[in-house]
Amino acid sequence: MKPTIELRAAPHVHSGISVPVIMRNVVGALLPICAFSVWQYGISAAALILTVTASCLLTERFFSSRTGLGNTLADWSAAITGILLALTLPPNFPLWMGVVAGFIAIALGKSLFGGMGFNPFNPALVGRAFVQGAFPSTIASFVPSYAPQRFTEFVPSTLTAPLMQAADNSAWIGHAAIDAFTGATPLARWKFENFTYSAGDFMTGVVTASAGETSAILILACGVYLAMRRYLDWRIPVAVLGSALILAWAFHLAVPARYPEPVFVLLSGGLMLGAIFMATDMATSPVTPVGVWIYGALIGIVSVVIRYFGGLTEGVMYAILIANAASPLIDQMTQPKVFGARSR
Amino acid sequence: MTSLVSNFDEFMDGLWKQNPIFVMVLGMCPTLAVTVSAINSISMGLATTFVLVASCLLVSLLRHAIPKEVRIASYIVIIATFVTVVDYAIQAISLELYEALGAYIKLIVANCILLGRAEAHAAKTPPVAASLNACGMGLGFTLGLLAIGAVREIFGSGMLFGVSLFGPHFQPWVIMVLPPGGFFVLAGWLILFAAIKARNSSQLSSGERALEGGKS
């Protein structure tokens, strides 16, 4: 093997970070969250994560071979989409609907735009938005965490036959014998019953939620790891969480009886998962330093506004999709001044 | 014989090669709005076909009489006349259907396929060819609407022409009967046709290459 000398223009120093390396690390950072989800919800969550990821990988394979991109599975991005998508769904979500979500995420969210890097919207959220629109009642029904039979029995709705309505889970939930299970997420209980949970409930994940959004502290730890390795832009989660915190704090100060404490807003729902793993998608976020702050703040503010004033209980998904749509505009408006150029 | 062939071509033009929905992408307003079910799609398509054939025939007959300066207004008057006829006819036949299609029957007058056909084809063509072309266009439009409407009805309510396909436990895909579903299904068909076209043209060009290779 003869050493070859390549002639290249400056800069010559390569950081050693490539797209597959970043993506592999993100998958690695998602695995603890998946593991915790399986610990909480048992084999149903495991089956959902595997099925959705498999659906994403097969769809990616199908389209990339047809569009001449070659085998794009090796860059791991489709696997990330699949895992993230599964983590945003209820753990008892019917598997066939998970397959639909995975197909739409990759086909509509990514492949039709030309594959990785060309997608204007976060693919996982495109898939979730589709199933939210298609199956609005199924996606809003949950099972309790830590049910004793979770490792031996599937939740009935998980194994629903394709194209059929989700099976009834009430017997399974009754068998779990958990007191006072309402089936409502903390955000829904706050919205309709004005009931708030303590911060400790969110840390241990005893609340009702989607498969991967229960433990804020675990998500945060994985995010800190990725930010320290510089695999994600730390400014985006800081801007999202910071703006949500400030806005929620202002509302709480103004009308404490109506609006919950700011920490509830930060820890509940998908805000943490969205801020760290979805808002930071490199293809759909701005690149300019100022633009990143605007983008993050937009997500935080829209999330809180939808939660407080919208018809839905959770707004993080739509907030990120709206900010994705605004991201090219933000980039254009925040172009840094060329060195030496005169200001107009 | 040749006129028979050319007349047949006129008819097939709109059905496939210049399909109003999938090739020309015209008349998108009714395409997205009324294709919630197969029966709505067919009714809308046939109503449009009637207006299209009748107005193109009349425009073609009057093509030497209509002054160039006022032709658009004249076409619109002709089209509006037949739309009014269809509007009353549907109301008389089925009030249920009339309510399902709503304002979109009256909006046939604003459908760009009609004015487009009158201006681009009927005004320059003798009556037989013009009405055959209009008939093909109308049926092509109906086929296009049916293709979208059938998919949306199957996924959106588990039925086709009101007949249940999957039994009572079918989970309807709510999004399919909402406006986004119309866009998704239309886009899906357009992608499919574009893919077929791309494959055919690449086969064609590779065939030509093989031919040239054989020559040299």
Coordinates of C-alpha atoms in Angstrom, one line a residue:
Chain A
M1 CA 0.0 0.0 0.0
K2 CA 1.7 3.2 -1.2
P3 CA 1.0 6.3 0.9
T4 CA -0.7 8.9 -1.2
I5 CA -0.2 12.6 -0.8
E6 CA -3.3 14.6 -1.4
L7 CA -3.0 18.3 -2.3
R8 CA -5.8 20.3 -0.7
A9 CA -6.5 23.9 -0.1
A10 CA -6.4 25.2 3.5
P11 CA -7.7 24.7 6.2
H12 CA -5.8 21.4 6.7
V13 CA -6.9 20.5 10.2
H14 CA -9.8 18.0 10.3
S15 CA -11.7 17.8 13.6
G16 CA -12.1 14.0 13.1
I17 CA -15.8 14.4 13.4
S18 CA -17.8 13.1 10.5
V19 CA -21.5 12.6 10.0
P20 CA -21.6 8.8 10.8
V21 CA -19.5 9.5 13.9
I22 CA -21.9 12.1 15.2
M23 CA -24.9 9.9 14.3
R24 CA -23.4 6.8 16.0
N25 CA -22.8 8.9 19.2
V26 CA -26.4 10.2 19.1
V27 CA -27.7 6.6 18.9
G28 CA -25.4 5.7 21.8
A29 CA -26.8 8.6 23.8
L30 CA -30.4 7.5 23.0
L31 CA -29.8 3.9 24.2
P32 CA -29.9 4.7 27.9
I33 CA -33.2 6.5 27.3
C34 CA -34.5 3.5 25.5
A35 CA -33.3 1.2 28.2
F36 CA -35.1 3.3 30.9
S37 CA -38.3 3.2 28.7
V38 CA -38.2 -0.5 28.5
W39 CA -37.6 -0.8 32.3
Q40 CA -40.7 1.3 32.8
Y41 CA -43.0 -0.1 30.2
G42 CA -41.6 -3.5 29.6
I43 CA -41.8 -5.6 26.4
S44 CA -44.4 -3.3 24.8
A45 CA -42.0 -0.4 24.7
A46 CA -39.2 -2.6 23.5
A47 CA -41.4 -4.0 20.6
L48 CA -42.4 -0.4 19.7
I49 CA -38.9 0.9 19.5
L50 CA -37.7 -2.1 17.5
T51 CA -40.6 -2.0 15.1
V52 CA -40.5 1.7 14.4
T53 CA -36.8 1.7 13.9
A54 CA -37.1 -1.3 11.6
S55 CA -39.8 0.4 9.6
C56 CA -37.6 3.5 9.2
L57 CA -34.5 1.4 8.1
L58 CA -36.5 -0.6 5.6
T59 CA -38.1 2.6 4.1
E60 CA -34.7 4.2 3.9
R61 CA -33.2 1.2 2.2
F62 CA -36.1 1.1 -0.3
F63 CA -35.9 4.7 -1.3
S64 CA -32.1 5.1 -1.3
S65 CA -31.6 2.1 -3.6
R66 CA -34.2 3.5 -6.0
T67 CA -32.9 7.1 -6.0
G68 CA -29.3 6.0 -6.6
L69 CA -28.0 7.1 -3.2
G70 CA -26.6 3.7 -2.5
N71 CA -26.8 2.2 0.9
T72 CA -27.4 5.1 3.3
L73 CA -28.1 2.9 6.3
A74 CA -24.4 3.1 7.3
D75 CA -24.8 6.8 8.2
W76 CA -27.1 5.8 11.1
S77 CA -29.5 8.8 10.5
A78 CA -32.5 6.6 9.7
A79 CA -31.9 4.6 12.9
I80 CA -31.9 7.9 14.9
T81 CA -35.2 8.9 13.3
G82 CA -36.7 5.6 14.2
I83 CA -35.6 5.6 17.8
L84 CA -36.6 9.2 18.3
L85 CA -40.0 8.7 16.7
A86 CA -40.6 5.6 18.9
L87 CA -39.7 7.6 22.0
T88 CA -42.3 10.3 21.3
L89 CA -45.1 7.7 20.9
P90 CA -47.1 6.3 23.8
P91 CA -45.5 3.0 24.9
N92 CA -48.8 1.1 24.2
F93 CA -49.1 2.5 20.6
P94 CA -50.3 -0.2 18.2
L95 CA -47.3 -1.6 16.3
W96 CA -48.9 -1.3 12.9
M97 CA -49.5 2.4 13.5
G98 CA -45.8 2.6 14.4
V99 CA -44.9 1.1 11.1
V100 CA -47.0 3.8 9.3
A101 CA -45.3 6.5 11.4
G102 CA -41.9 5.2 10.5
F103 CA -42.7 4.9 6.8
I104 CA -44.1 8.5 6.6
A105 CA -41.2 9.9 8.6
I106 CA -38.6 8.6 6.2
A107 CA -40.5 8.7 3.0
L108 CA -42.3 12.0 3.3
G109 CA -40.0 13.6 5.8
K110 CA -36.7 12.8 4.2
S111 CA -36.4 10.7 1.1
L112 CA -38.7 12.7 -1.1
F113 CA -36.6 15.8 -0.4
G114 CA -33.4 14.1 -1.4
G115 CA -32.2 12.2 1.7
M116 CA -30.1 13.3 4.7
G117 CA -29.3 16.9 4.8
F118 CA -32.0 18.0 2.4
N119 CA -35.0 17.6 4.7
P120 CA -36.6 20.9 5.7
F121 CA -38.4 19.3 8.7
N122 CA -37.3 16.9 11.3
P123 CA -38.3 13.5 9.9
A124 CA -39.2 11.9 13.2
L125 CA -41.6 14.8 13.9
V126 CA -43.1 14.6 10.4
G127 CA -43.9 11.0 11.2
R128 CA -45.4 11.8 14.5
A129 CA -47.4 14.7 13.2
F130 CA -48.9 12.4 10.6
V131 CA -50.0 9.8 13.1
Q132 CA -51.2 12.5 15.4
G133 CA -53.5 13.7 12.5
A134 CA -54.5 10.2 11.5
F135 CA -55.1 8.5 14.8
P136 CA -55.7 11.4 17.3
S137 CA -57.5 9.3 20.0
T138 CA -55.0 6.4 19.9
I139 CA -52.0 8.6 20.3
A140 CA -53.5 10.2 23.4
S141 CA -54.1 7.0 25.3
F142 CA -51.5 5.8 27.7
V143 CA -50.8 2.9 30.1
P144 CA -49.2 3.3 33.6
S145 CA -45.5 2.8 34.1
Y146 CA -44.1 0.0 36.4
A147 CA -47.0 -2.3 35.9
P148 CA -46.0 -5.6 37.5
Q149 CA -46.8 -7.8 34.5
R150 CA -45.0 -5.5 32.0
F151 CA -42.2 -8.0 31.3
T152 CA -44.4 -11.0 30.7
E153 CA -47.5 -9.6 28.9
F154 CA -47.8 -7.2 26.0
V155 CA -50.3 -4.4 26.4
P156 CA -53.3 -5.5 24.3
S157 CA -53.3 -2.4 22.1
T158 CA -49.6 -3.0 21.1
L159 CA -50.6 -6.2 19.2
T160 CA -53.7 -4.7 17.5
A161 CA -54.2 -6.3 14.0
P162 CA -53.2 -4.0 11.2
L163 CA -55.8 -1.4 10.1
M164 CA -57.9 -2.2 13.1
Q165 CA -58.8 0.0 16.1
A166 CA -56.5 -0.2 19.1
A167 CA -57.6 -2.9 21.5
D168 CA -59.0 -2.1 24.8
N169 CA -56.4 -1.8 27.6
S170 CA -58.7 -1.4 30.6
A171 CA -58.3 -5.1 31.7
W172 CA -54.5 -4.9 31.5
I173 CA -54.5 -1.6 33.5
G174 CA -56.9 -3.1 36.0
H175 CA -54.6 -6.1 36.4
A176 CA -51.7 -3.7 37.1
A177 CA -53.7 -2.6 40.2
I178 CA -52.2 0.8 40.3
D179 CA -54.1 3.3 42.3
A180 CA -55.6 6.5 40.8
F181 CA -54.4 5.9 37.2
T182 CA -56.2 8.5 35.1
G183 CA -54.6 7.8 31.8
A184 CA -53.9 11.5 31.3
T185 CA -50.5 13.1 30.9
P186 CA -49.4 15.6 33.5
L187 CA -49.9 18.4 30.9
A188 CA -53.5 17.2 30.3
R189 CA -54.2 17.0 34.0
W190 CA -52.9 20.4 34.5
K191 CA -54.9 21.8 31.6
F192 CA -58.2 20.1 32.5
E193 CA -57.9 19.6 36.3
N194 CA -55.4 22.2 37.3
F195 CA -53.3 19.4 39.0
T196 CA -49.5 19.7 39.0
Y197 CA -46.9 17.1 39.7
S198 CA -43.8 17.6 41.8
A199 CA -40.4 17.8 40.2
G200 CA -39.4 14.5 41.8
D201 CA -42.2 12.6 39.9
F202 CA -40.7 13.7 36.6
M203 CA -37.1 12.7 37.7
T204 CA -38.1 9.1 38.4
G205 CA -40.6 8.8 35.6
V206 CA -43.7 7.7 37.5
V207 CA -45.8 10.1 35.4
T208 CA -47.9 9.1 32.4
A209 CA -46.1 10.0 29.2
S210 CA -44.8 8.9 25.9
A211 CA -42.2 6.1 25.8
G212 CA -39.1 8.2 26.1
E213 CA -40.0 11.5 27.7
T214 CA -40.5 10.4 31.3
S215 CA -37.1 10.9 32.9
A216 CA -35.9 14.5 32.4
I217 CA -32.7 13.9 34.3
L218 CA -31.6 11.0 32.0
I219 CA -32.4 13.0 28.9
L220 CA -30.5 15.9 30.3
A221 CA -27.4 13.8 31.1
C222 CA -27.4 12.3 27.6
G223 CA -27.6 15.8 26.2
V224 CA -24.8 17.1 28.3
Y225 CA -22.6 14.2 27.1
L226 CA -23.4 15.0 23.4
A227 CA -22.8 18.8 24.0
M228 CA -19.5 18.1 25.7
R229 CA -18.3 16.0 22.8
R230 CA -19.6 18.8 20.5
Y231 CA -21.9 16.6 18.7
L232 CA -24.8 19.0 19.2
D233 CA -25.0 22.8 19.4
W234 CA -25.4 23.5 23.2
R235 CA -26.9 26.9 22.4
I236 CA -30.1 25.4 20.9
P237 CA -31.3 23.4 24.0
V238 CA -30.2 26.3 26.2
A239 CA -32.2 28.7 24.1
V240 CA -35.3 26.5 24.0
L241 CA -35.3 25.6 27.7
G242 CA -34.3 29.1 28.7
S243 CA -37.0 30.9 26.8
A244 CA -39.6 28.4 27.9
L245 CA -38.4 28.9 31.5
I246 CA -38.5 32.7 31.3
L247 CA -41.9 32.8 29.7
A248 CA -43.4 30.3 32.1
W249 CA -41.9 32.2 35.1
A250 CA -43.4 35.5 33.8
F251 CA -46.9 33.8 33.5
H252 CA -46.5 32.2 36.9
L253 CA -45.6 35.5 38.6
A254 CA -48.5 37.3 36.9
V255 CA -51.3 34.7 37.7
P256 CA -49.9 32.0 40.1
A257 CA -53.3 30.3 40.5
R258 CA -53.7 29.8 36.8
Y259 CA -50.2 29.0 35.5
P260 CA -47.9 26.3 36.9
E261 CA -44.5 26.7 38.3
P262 CA -41.8 27.1 35.7
V263 CA -40.1 23.9 36.6
F264 CA -43.2 21.9 35.8
V265 CA -43.2 23.4 32.3
L266 CA -39.5 22.4 31.8
L267 CA -39.9 18.8 33.0
S268 CA -43.3 17.8 31.7
G269 CA -44.2 16.5 28.3
G270 CA -41.7 16.3 25.4
L271 CA -39.9 19.6 26.0
M272 CA -36.7 18.1 27.2
L273 CA -36.5 15.4 24.6
G274 CA -37.5 17.9 21.8
A275 CA -35.0 20.5 22.9
I276 CA -32.0 18.2 23.1
F277 CA -32.6 15.6 20.4
M278 CA -35.0 17.1 17.9
A279 CA -34.4 20.9 17.8
T280 CA -30.7 20.2 17.4
D281 CA -31.1 18.3 14.1
M282 CA -28.4 19.8 12.0
A283 CA -30.2 19.8 8.7
T284 CA -33.2 21.7 10.0
S285 CA -31.7 24.3 12.3
P286 CA -29.9 27.5 11.4
V287 CA -26.1 27.8 11.2
T288 CA -25.4 31.4 12.2
P289 CA -24.6 32.0 15.9
V290 CA -27.3 34.6 16.3
G291 CA -29.8 32.6 14.3
V292 CA -29.4 29.6 16.6
W293 CA -30.5 31.7 19.6
I294 CA -33.6 33.0 17.7
Y295 CA -34.5 29.6 16.5
G296 CA -34.3 28.1 20.0
A297 CA -36.2 30.9 21.6
L298 CA -38.9 30.5 18.9
I299 CA -39.3 26.9 19.9
G300 CA -39.5 27.6 23.6
I301 CA -42.0 30.4 23.2
V302 CA -44.3 28.6 20.8
S303 CA -44.3 25.5 22.9
V304 CA -45.4 27.4 26.0
V305 CA -48.0 29.4 24.1
I306 CA -49.5 26.3 22.6
R307 CA -49.6 24.6 26.0
Y308 CA -51.2 27.5 27.7
F309 CA -53.6 28.8 25.1
G310 CA -53.9 26.1 22.4
G311 CA -56.4 23.3 22.1
L312 CA -53.7 20.6 22.4
T313 CA -52.1 19.7 25.7
E314 CA -48.6 19.5 24.2
G315 CA -47.1 21.9 21.7
V316 CA -43.4 21.0 21.4
M317 CA -43.8 19.0 18.2
Y318 CA -45.5 21.8 16.3
A319 CA -43.2 24.4 17.8
I320 CA -40.2 22.6 16.4
L321 CA -41.8 22.1 13.0
I322 CA -42.7 25.8 12.9
A323 CA -39.2 26.7 13.8
N324 CA -37.9 24.3 11.2
A325 CA -39.9 26.1 8.6
A326 CA -38.6 29.4 9.8
S327 CA -35.0 28.3 9.9
P328 CA -33.9 29.2 6.3
L329 CA -35.4 32.7 6.8
I330 CA -33.6 33.0 10.2
D331 CA -30.3 32.0 8.5
Q332 CA -30.8 34.6 5.8
M333 CA -31.6 37.4 8.2
T334 CA -28.7 36.8 10.5
Q335 CA -25.9 36.5 8.0
P336 CA -22.7 37.9 9.7
K337 CA -21.1 40.9 8.1
V338 CA -18.3 40.1 5.8
F339 CA -15.0 41.2 7.3
G340 CA -14.2 44.7 6.1
A341 CA -17.5 45.3 4.4
R342 CA -19.3 48.6 5.0
S343 CA -22.6 48.5 6.8
R344 CA -25.4 49.7 4.6
Chain B
M1 CA -59.8 6.6 -41.9
T2 CA -57.1 9.1 -41.0
S3 CA -59.8 11.4 -39.5
L4 CA -61.0 8.5 -37.4
V5 CA -57.5 7.9 -36.1
S6 CA -56.9 11.6 -35.3
N7 CA -60.4 11.8 -33.6
F8 CA -59.4 8.8 -31.5
D9 CA -56.2 10.6 -30.6
E10 CA -58.1 13.7 -29.6
F11 CA -60.2 11.6 -27.3
M12 CA -57.3 9.7 -25.7
D13 CA -55.3 12.9 -25.2
G14 CA -57.1 14.0 -22.1
L15 CA -57.6 10.5 -20.8
W16 CA -53.9 9.7 -20.5
K17 CA -51.2 11.8 -22.3
Q18 CA -52.5 15.2 -21.2
N19 CA -54.5 14.1 -18.2
P20 CA -55.9 17.3 -16.6
I21 CA -55.0 16.3 -13.0
F22 CA -51.9 14.2 -13.3
V23 CA -50.1 15.8 -16.2
M24 CA -51.4 19.3 -16.6
V25 CA -52.2 19.7 -12.8
L26 CA -55.2 21.8 -13.5
G27 CA -58.5 22.2 -11.6
M28 CA -56.8 21.6 -8.2
C29 CA -59.6 23.3 -6.2
P30 CA -62.3 20.6 -6.8
T31 CA -59.5 17.9 -6.9
L32 CA -58.5 18.6 -3.3
A33 CA -61.9 19.7 -2.0
V34 CA -64.5 17.1 -3.1
T35 CA -62.4 13.9 -3.3
V36 CA -63.3 12.7 0.2
S37 CA -65.2 9.7 -1.3
A38 CA -65.3 7.8 -4.5
I39 CA -69.0 8.7 -5.2
N40 CA -68.4 12.4 -4.7
S41 CA -65.4 12.2 -7.1
I42 CA -67.4 10.5 -9.8
S43 CA -70.3 12.9 -9.5
M44 CA -68.0 15.9 -9.6
G45 CA -66.1 14.5 -12.6
L46 CA -69.2 13.7 -14.6
A47 CA -70.7 17.1 -13.9
T48 CA -67.5 18.7 -15.1
T49 CA -67.4 16.5 -18.2
F50 CA -71.0 17.5 -19.1
V51 CA -70.1 21.2 -18.8
L52 CA -66.9 20.7 -20.7
V53 CA -68.4 18.8 -23.6
A54 CA -71.4 21.1 -24.0
S55 CA -69.4 24.3 -23.7
C56 CA -66.6 23.2 -26.0
L57 CA -69.1 22.1 -28.6
L58 CA -70.8 25.5 -28.5
V59 CA -67.5 27.4 -28.5
S60 CA -66.4 25.4 -31.5
L61 CA -69.6 26.1 -33.4
L62 CA -69.4 29.8 -32.6
R63 CA -65.7 30.1 -33.1
H64 CA -66.0 32.2 -36.2
A65 CA -68.8 34.4 -34.8
I66 CA -67.2 35.4 -31.5
P67 CA -65.1 38.5 -31.9
K68 CA -61.5 38.1 -30.6
E69 CA -61.7 41.0 -28.2
V70 CA -64.6 39.6 -26.1
R71 CA -63.9 35.9 -26.4
I72 CA -63.0 35.3 -22.8
A73 CA -66.2 36.9 -21.6
S74 CA -68.2 34.9 -24.2
Y75 CA -66.6 31.6 -23.1
I76 CA -67.4 32.4 -19.5
V77 CA -71.0 33.1 -20.3
I78 CA -71.3 29.9 -22.2
I79 CA -69.6 27.9 -19.4
A80 CA -71.7 29.6 -16.7
T81 CA -74.9 28.7 -18.6
F82 CA -74.1 25.0 -18.5
V83 CA -72.9 25.1 -14.9
T84 CA -76.3 26.5 -14.0
V85 CA -78.0 23.7 -15.8
V86 CA -75.8 21.1 -13.9
D87 CA -76.4 22.9 -10.6
Y88 CA -80.2 22.6 -10.9
A89 CA -80.0 19.1 -12.4
I90 CA -77.9 17.8 -9.4
Q91 CA -80.2 19.6 -7.0
A92 CA -83.2 17.9 -8.6
I93 CA -81.6 14.4 -8.7
S94 CA -80.1 14.1 -5.3
L95 CA -80.2 16.8 -2.6
E96 CA -77.8 14.7 -0.5
L97 CA -75.1 14.8 -3.2
Y98 CA -75.9 18.5 -3.8
E99 CA -75.1 19.2 -0.2
A100 CA -72.0 17.1 -0.2
L101 CA -70.5 18.9 -3.2
G102 CA -71.6 22.2 -1.9
A103 CA -70.2 25.3 -3.5
Y104 CA -67.9 23.3 -5.7
I105 CA -70.6 22.7 -8.3
K106 CA -71.0 26.4 -8.9
L107 CA -67.3 26.7 -8.8
I108 CA -67.0 24.5 -11.9
V109 CA -67.3 27.8 -13.8
A110 CA -63.9 28.9 -12.3
N111 CA -62.3 25.6 -13.1
C112 CA -59.3 26.4 -15.3
I113 CA -59.7 23.2 -17.4
L114 CA -62.9 24.6 -18.9
L115 CA -61.6 28.0 -19.9
G116 CA -58.3 26.4 -20.9
R117 CA -60.0 23.9 -23.2
A118 CA -62.3 26.5 -24.7
E119 CA -59.4 29.0 -25.4
A120 CA -56.6 26.6 -26.3
H121 CA -58.6 23.9 -28.2
A122 CA -62.3 24.4 -29.0
A123 CA -61.8 27.9 -30.4
K124 CA -59.5 26.5 -33.1
T125 CA -61.0 23.1 -33.8
P126 CA -64.1 21.9 -35.7
P127 CA -67.0 20.7 -33.5
V128 CA -66.5 16.9 -33.7
A129 CA -62.9 17.0 -32.7
A130 CA -63.5 19.6 -30.1
S131 CA -66.2 17.7 -28.4
L132 CA -64.3 14.4 -28.5
N133 CA -61.3 16.1 -27.0
A134 CA -63.5 17.7 -24.3
C135 CA -65.0 14.3 -23.6
G136 CA -61.6 12.7 -23.2
M137 CA -60.5 15.6 -20.9
G138 CA -63.6 15.3 -18.8
L139 CA -63.3 11.5 -18.4
G140 CA -59.6 11.9 -17.7
F141 CA -60.5 14.4 -15.0
T142 CA -63.1 12.0 -13.6
L143 CA -60.6 9.2 -13.5
G144 CA -58.1 11.4 -11.7
L145 CA -60.7 12.4 -9.1
L146 CA -61.7 8.8 -8.7
A147 CA -58.1 7.7 -8.2
I148 CA -57.7 10.2 -5.4
G149 CA -61.2 9.8 -3.9
A150 CA -61.0 6.0 -3.8
V151 CA -57.7 6.1 -1.8
R152 CA -59.0 8.7 0.5
E153 CA -62.3 6.8 1.1
I154 CA -60.5 3.5 1.7
F155 CA -58.1 4.9 4.3
G156 CA -60.3 7.7 5.7
S157 CA -63.4 5.6 6.3
G158 CA -62.6 2.0 5.4
M159 CA -65.1 2.0 2.6
L160 CA -65.3 2.1 -1.2
F161 CA -68.5 3.5 -2.8
G162 CA -70.0 3.3 0.7
V163 CA -69.3 -0.5 1.0
S164 CA -67.4 -1.4 4.2
L165 CA -64.1 -3.2 3.3
F166 CA -62.5 -4.0 6.6
G167 CA -65.4 -4.7 9.0
P168 CA -66.6 -2.6 12.0
H169 CA -63.3 -2.4 13.8
F170 CA -61.5 -0.5 11.1
Q171 CA -59.5 2.4 12.4
P172 CA -60.2 5.4 10.2
W173 CA -57.2 7.5 9.3
V174 CA -58.7 10.8 10.2
I175 CA -56.1 12.9 8.3
M176 CA -57.2 11.3 5.0
V177 CA -60.6 13.0 5.0
L178 CA -59.1 16.3 6.1
P179 CA -57.5 18.7 3.6
P180 CA -53.9 17.4 4.2
G181 CA -55.0 13.9 3.1
G182 CA -56.0 15.4 -0.3
F183 CA -52.5 16.8 -0.7
F184 CA -50.8 13.6 0.4
V185 CA -52.8 11.4 -2.0
L186 CA -52.5 13.8 -4.9
A187 CA -48.7 14.0 -4.3
G188 CA -48.5 10.2 -4.0
W189 CA -50.1 9.7 -7.4
L190 CA -48.0 12.4 -9.0
I191 CA -44.8 10.7 -7.6
L192 CA -46.0 7.4 -8.9
F193 CA -46.6 8.7 -12.4
A194 CA -43.4 10.7 -12.4
A195 CA -41.5 7.5 -11.4
I196 CA -43.2 5.5 -14.2
K197 CA -42.3 8.2 -16.7
A198 CA -38.7 8.5 -15.6
R199 CA -38.3 4.7 -15.8
N200 CA -39.9 4.6 -19.3
S201 CA -37.7 7.4 -20.6
S202 CA -34.5 5.9 -19.1
Q203 CA -35.4 2.6 -20.8
L204 CA -36.0 4.4 -24.0
S205 CA -32.7 6.2 -23.9
S206 CA -30.8 3.0 -22.9
G207 CA -32.5 1.3 -25.9
E208 CA -31.4 4.1 -28.1
R209 CA -27.9 3.8 -26.8
A210 CA -27.9 0.1 -27.5
L211 CA -29.1 0.8 -31.0
E212 CA -26.3 3.3 -31.6
G213 CA -23.8 0.9 -30.1
G214 CA -25.0 -1.7 -32.6
K215 CA -24.5 0.7 -35.5
S216 CA -21.0 1.7 -34.6

